[in-house]
């Protein structure tokens, strides 16, 4: 099973709303990632978790708040977003953070629209 | 500086062969990945090269020359479902998050 799942598939929210994106994997991976992808652009790394601890925050605005409640789950809490935050949000996981031929496996993404 | 170059768009015919090139200049090198991404969907892992040479996986093959900073993805017996963007990514260091992504090549397959 090389599946990463994400919910919801689509999300429309106003600038004053609070919402959360969810990501789950049951491959025993201990590194999980959030990416943001705009149309016709490559994914941009936002956050990295390793063994449920935040390892990397790529200077992401505080209106995005990640959370890793356990080794299988990764959340992204959204609050007071701007229209320019509209994008495809991708979750990925890998066996661990470093080394070898490790590959990131991506979830299907959440298409977020901020009105 | 860090740079990965891929053609923006390519067109090929169903049943034919197409080669998508990727050249890179990065501060380090610890492997090169190819991902396929259909419009509006997530990237799907295709191949990984860390040593020079050709890796074959069914209809898809990937080649790497580290001395030339060059890779290509070869797709044979093209099918309509191969219409997608193909992303080249270089891992610069030991950590899996240290990926430098190309902008992707949009491949259009015509009947």
Short mmCIF file of C-alpha atoms in Angstrom, two decimals:
data_model
loop_
_atom_site.label_atom_id
_atom_site.label_comp_id
_atom_site.label_asym_id
_atom_site.label_seq_id
_atom_site.Cartn_x
_atom_site.Cartn_y
_atom_site.Cartn_z
CA UNK A 1 0.00 0.00 0.00
CA UNK A 2 1.65 3.20 -1.18
CA UNK A 3 -1.33 5.41 -0.57
CA UNK A 4 -1.49 8.82 1.01
CA UNK A 5 -5.03 10.13 1.45
CA UNK A 6 -6.15 13.74 1.81
CA UNK A 7 -9.45 15.32 2.74
CA UNK A 8 -11.29 17.29 1.62
CA UNK A 9 -10.69 17.04 -2.12
CA UNK A 10 -12.00 20.56 -2.67
CA UNK A 11 -12.43 23.43 -0.23
CA UNK A 12 -13.88 26.90 -0.71
CA UNK A 13 -13.49 29.30 2.20
CA UNK A 14 -13.85 32.96 3.00
CA UNK A 15 -11.04 35.05 4.35
CA UNK A 16 -12.48 34.98 7.87
CA UNK A 17 -13.07 31.22 8.02
CA UNK A 18 -11.09 28.61 9.91
CA UNK A 19 -10.68 25.24 8.22
CA UNK A 20 -8.35 22.25 8.36
CA UNK A 21 -6.82 19.99 5.76
CA UNK A 22 -6.14 16.39 6.70
CA UNK A 23 -3.60 13.88 5.46
CA UNK A 24 -3.19 10.24 6.41
CA UNK A 25 -0.78 7.45 5.53
CA UNK A 26 -0.46 3.90 6.85
CA UNK A 27 2.86 2.98 5.28
CA UNK A 28 4.79 3.45 8.51
CA UNK A 29 6.49 6.51 7.08
CA UNK A 30 8.05 8.78 9.69
CA UNK A 31 8.55 11.88 7.52
CA UNK A 32 5.60 13.89 6.27
CA UNK A 33 5.46 17.03 4.17
CA UNK A 34 3.09 19.83 3.16
CA UNK A 35 3.50 21.45 -0.25
CA UNK A 36 1.67 24.25 -2.01
CA UNK A 37 1.34 24.14 -5.77
CA UNK A 38 0.11 26.89 -8.04
CA UNK A 39 -1.03 26.16 -11.59
CA UNK A 40 1.79 25.31 -14.01
CA UNK A 41 4.38 25.59 -11.24
CA UNK A 42 6.28 22.90 -9.34
CA UNK A 43 5.37 22.11 -5.72
CA UNK A 44 6.73 24.51 -3.07
CA UNK A 45 7.74 22.99 0.25
CA UNK A 46 5.94 24.45 3.28
CA UNK A 47 6.55 22.19 6.28
CA UNK A 48 8.38 18.98 7.11
CA UNK A 49 7.70 16.68 10.05
CA UNK A 50 10.05 13.96 11.16
CA UNK A 51 8.93 11.54 13.88
CA UNK A 52 5.97 13.82 14.60
CA UNK A 53 8.18 16.82 15.25
CA UNK A 54 8.34 19.89 13.05
CA UNK A 55 11.72 19.89 11.33
CA UNK A 56 11.34 22.49 8.63
CA UNK A 57 9.17 25.58 8.28
CA UNK A 58 9.94 27.31 5.00
CA UNK A 59 9.04 30.79 6.29
CA UNK A 60 5.35 30.08 5.87
CA UNK A 61 2.93 32.80 7.15
CA UNK A 62 1.37 32.06 10.52
CA UNK A 63 -2.10 31.84 8.98
CA UNK A 64 -0.98 28.29 8.09
CA UNK A 65 -0.50 26.11 11.16
CA UNK A 66 0.62 22.49 10.83
CA UNK A 67 -0.02 19.74 13.33
CA UNK A 68 1.10 16.12 13.52
CA UNK A 69 -1.06 14.36 16.13
CA UNK A 70 0.49 10.93 15.50
CA UNK A 71 2.74 9.09 13.07
CA UNK A 72 -0.07 8.52 10.55
CA UNK A 73 -1.78 11.89 10.53
CA UNK A 74 -0.84 15.36 9.41
CA UNK A 75 -3.12 18.39 9.57
CA UNK A 76 -2.87 21.89 8.17
CA UNK A 77 -4.99 24.46 9.99
CA UNK A 78 -6.01 27.49 7.98
CA UNK A 79 -7.12 30.85 9.34
CA UNK A 80 -7.57 34.30 7.81
CA UNK A 81 -6.28 33.24 4.43
CA UNK A 82 -5.87 35.52 1.46
CA UNK A 83 -7.12 34.95 -2.11
CA UNK A 84 -3.50 34.43 -3.22
CA UNK A 85 -3.40 31.36 -0.98
CA UNK A 86 -5.70 29.59 -3.41
CA UNK A 87 -3.74 26.59 -4.71
CA UNK A 88 -3.44 22.81 -4.66
CA UNK A 89 -2.17 21.69 -1.25
CA UNK A 90 -0.26 18.45 -1.37
CA UNK A 91 0.73 16.14 1.43
CA UNK A 92 3.59 13.68 0.95
CA UNK A 93 5.38 11.10 3.04
CA UNK A 94 8.62 9.17 2.93
CA UNK A 95 10.12 6.37 5.00
CA UNK A 96 12.32 8.79 6.83
CA UNK A 97 13.78 12.24 6.46
CA UNK A 98 17.17 11.37 5.07
CA UNK A 99 19.22 8.86 3.22
CA UNK A 100 19.19 6.16 0.62
CA UNK A 101 16.81 5.89 -2.28
CA UNK A 102 13.88 7.15 -0.26
CA UNK A 103 11.02 8.53 -2.33
CA UNK A 104 8.24 10.92 -1.45
CA UNK A 105 4.74 9.65 -2.13
CA UNK A 106 2.11 12.29 -2.67
CA UNK A 107 -1.53 12.37 -1.71
CA UNK A 108 -4.17 13.49 -4.25
CA UNK A 109 -4.21 17.02 -2.89
CA UNK A 110 -6.81 19.50 -1.70
CA UNK A 111 -7.87 22.16 -4.17
CA UNK A 112 -8.32 25.28 -2.02
CA UNK A 113 -10.13 28.39 -3.19
CA UNK A 114 -10.14 31.48 -0.95
CA UNK A 115 -12.83 34.02 -1.75
CA UNK B 1 23.03 28.98 -8.34
CA UNK B 2 20.45 26.27 -8.46
CA UNK B 3 18.71 25.64 -11.74
CA UNK B 4 16.80 22.87 -13.42
CA UNK B 5 15.77 23.23 -17.06
CA UNK B 6 13.12 21.27 -18.89
CA UNK B 7 11.25 22.08 -22.09
CA UNK B 8 7.94 23.76 -21.33
CA UNK B 9 5.84 21.70 -23.70
CA UNK B 10 6.23 18.80 -26.11
CA UNK B 11 3.86 17.12 -28.54
CA UNK B 12 4.04 13.50 -29.69
CA UNK B 13 1.91 10.98 -31.50
CA UNK B 14 0.17 7.99 -29.98
CA UNK B 15 2.32 4.87 -30.35
CA UNK B 16 5.53 6.84 -30.87
CA UNK B 17 8.54 7.47 -28.60
CA UNK B 18 9.35 10.75 -26.86
CA UNK B 19 12.37 11.87 -24.86
CA UNK B 20 12.01 14.60 -22.23
CA UNK B 21 15.30 16.21 -21.24
CA UNK B 22 16.31 17.73 -17.92
CA UNK B 23 19.55 19.61 -17.25
CA UNK B 24 20.53 20.72 -13.80
CA UNK B 25 23.01 22.89 -11.94
CA UNK B 26 22.76 22.38 -8.20
CA UNK B 27 25.07 22.86 -5.24
CA UNK B 28 24.91 19.15 -4.45
CA UNK B 29 23.59 15.96 -6.00
CA UNK B 30 22.05 12.98 -4.24
CA UNK B 31 19.68 11.59 -6.84
CA UNK B 32 17.26 12.69 -9.53
CA UNK B 33 13.56 11.92 -9.59
CA UNK B 34 10.96 11.95 -12.33
CA UNK B 35 7.31 12.44 -11.45
CA UNK B 36 4.21 12.39 -13.64
CA UNK B 37 1.41 14.82 -12.86
CA UNK B 38 -1.98 14.86 -14.57
CA UNK B 39 -3.79 18.19 -14.52
CA UNK B 40 -5.27 18.91 -11.11
CA UNK B 41 -3.85 15.75 -9.60
CA UNK B 42 -0.88 14.89 -7.40
CA UNK B 43 2.57 14.00 -8.71
CA UNK B 44 3.15 10.26 -9.11
CA UNK B 45 6.64 8.84 -8.71
CA UNK B 46 8.07 7.38 -11.92
CA UNK B 47 11.79 6.84 -11.47
CA UNK B 48 14.92 7.55 -9.46
CA UNK B 49 18.53 7.72 -10.69
CA UNK B 50 21.59 8.28 -8.57
CA UNK B 51 24.24 6.48 -10.64
CA UNK B 52 25.05 7.10 -14.29
CA UNK B 53 23.19 5.00 -16.77
CA UNK B 54 19.79 3.87 -17.86
CA UNK B 55 17.01 2.60 -15.59
CA UNK B 56 14.22 0.81 -17.43
CA UNK B 57 10.76 0.31 -16.02
CA UNK B 58 8.24 -0.96 -18.52
CA UNK B 59 7.43 1.66 -21.14
CA UNK B 60 9.37 4.32 -19.20
CA UNK B 61 13.15 4.61 -18.94
CA UNK B 62 15.28 7.24 -17.27
CA UNK B 63 18.90 8.09 -17.98
CA UNK B 64 21.43 10.03 -15.93
CA UNK B 65 24.83 11.54 -16.67
CA UNK B 66 26.17 13.21 -13.54
CA UNK B 67 29.24 14.64 -15.28
CA UNK B 68 26.99 16.43 -17.77
CA UNK B 69 24.28 17.39 -15.28
CA UNK B 70 21.77 15.75 -17.57
CA UNK B 71 18.89 13.34 -17.43
CA UNK B 72 16.15 12.24 -19.75
CA UNK B 73 12.89 10.38 -19.44
CA UNK B 74 12.06 8.13 -22.39
CA UNK B 75 8.47 7.13 -22.97
CA UNK B 76 7.78 4.36 -25.49
CA UNK B 77 4.56 3.19 -27.15
CA UNK B 78 2.85 6.39 -26.15
CA UNK B 79 -0.75 6.21 -25.02
CA UNK B 80 -3.29 9.02 -24.74
CA UNK B 81 -3.20 8.65 -20.95
CA UNK B 82 0.47 9.68 -21.02
CA UNK B 83 -0.68 13.25 -21.64
CA UNK B 84 0.51 14.94 -18.46
CA UNK B 85 3.23 17.12 -17.02
CA UNK B 86 6.56 15.46 -16.24
CA UNK B 87 8.56 16.95 -13.39
CA UNK B 88 12.28 16.49 -12.89
CA UNK B 89 13.56 17.00 -9.33
CA UNK B 90 17.10 16.84 -7.93
CA UNK B 91 17.81 15.97 -4.31
CA UNK B 92 20.66 18.23 -3.28
CA UNK B 93 21.61 16.77 0.06
CA UNK B 94 20.96 13.89 2.42
CA UNK B 95 17.48 15.01 3.41
CA UNK B 96 14.44 14.13 1.35
CA UNK B 97 13.03 17.63 1.61
CA UNK B 98 16.05 19.08 -0.16
CA UNK B 99 14.47 18.78 -3.58
CA UNK B 100 14.98 21.29 -6.36
CA UNK B 101 12.12 21.02 -8.83
CA UNK B 102 12.04 21.76 -12.51
CA UNK B 103 9.03 23.66 -13.82
CA UNK B 104 7.77 20.55 -15.59
CA UNK B 105 7.24 19.55 -19.20
CA UNK B 106 3.69 19.38 -20.47
CA UNK B 107 3.41 16.43 -22.85
CA UNK B 108 0.53 16.43 -25.33
CA UNK B 109 -0.25 13.17 -27.09
CA UNK B 110 -2.12 13.36 -30.38
CA UNK B 111 -3.93 10.46 -32.05
#
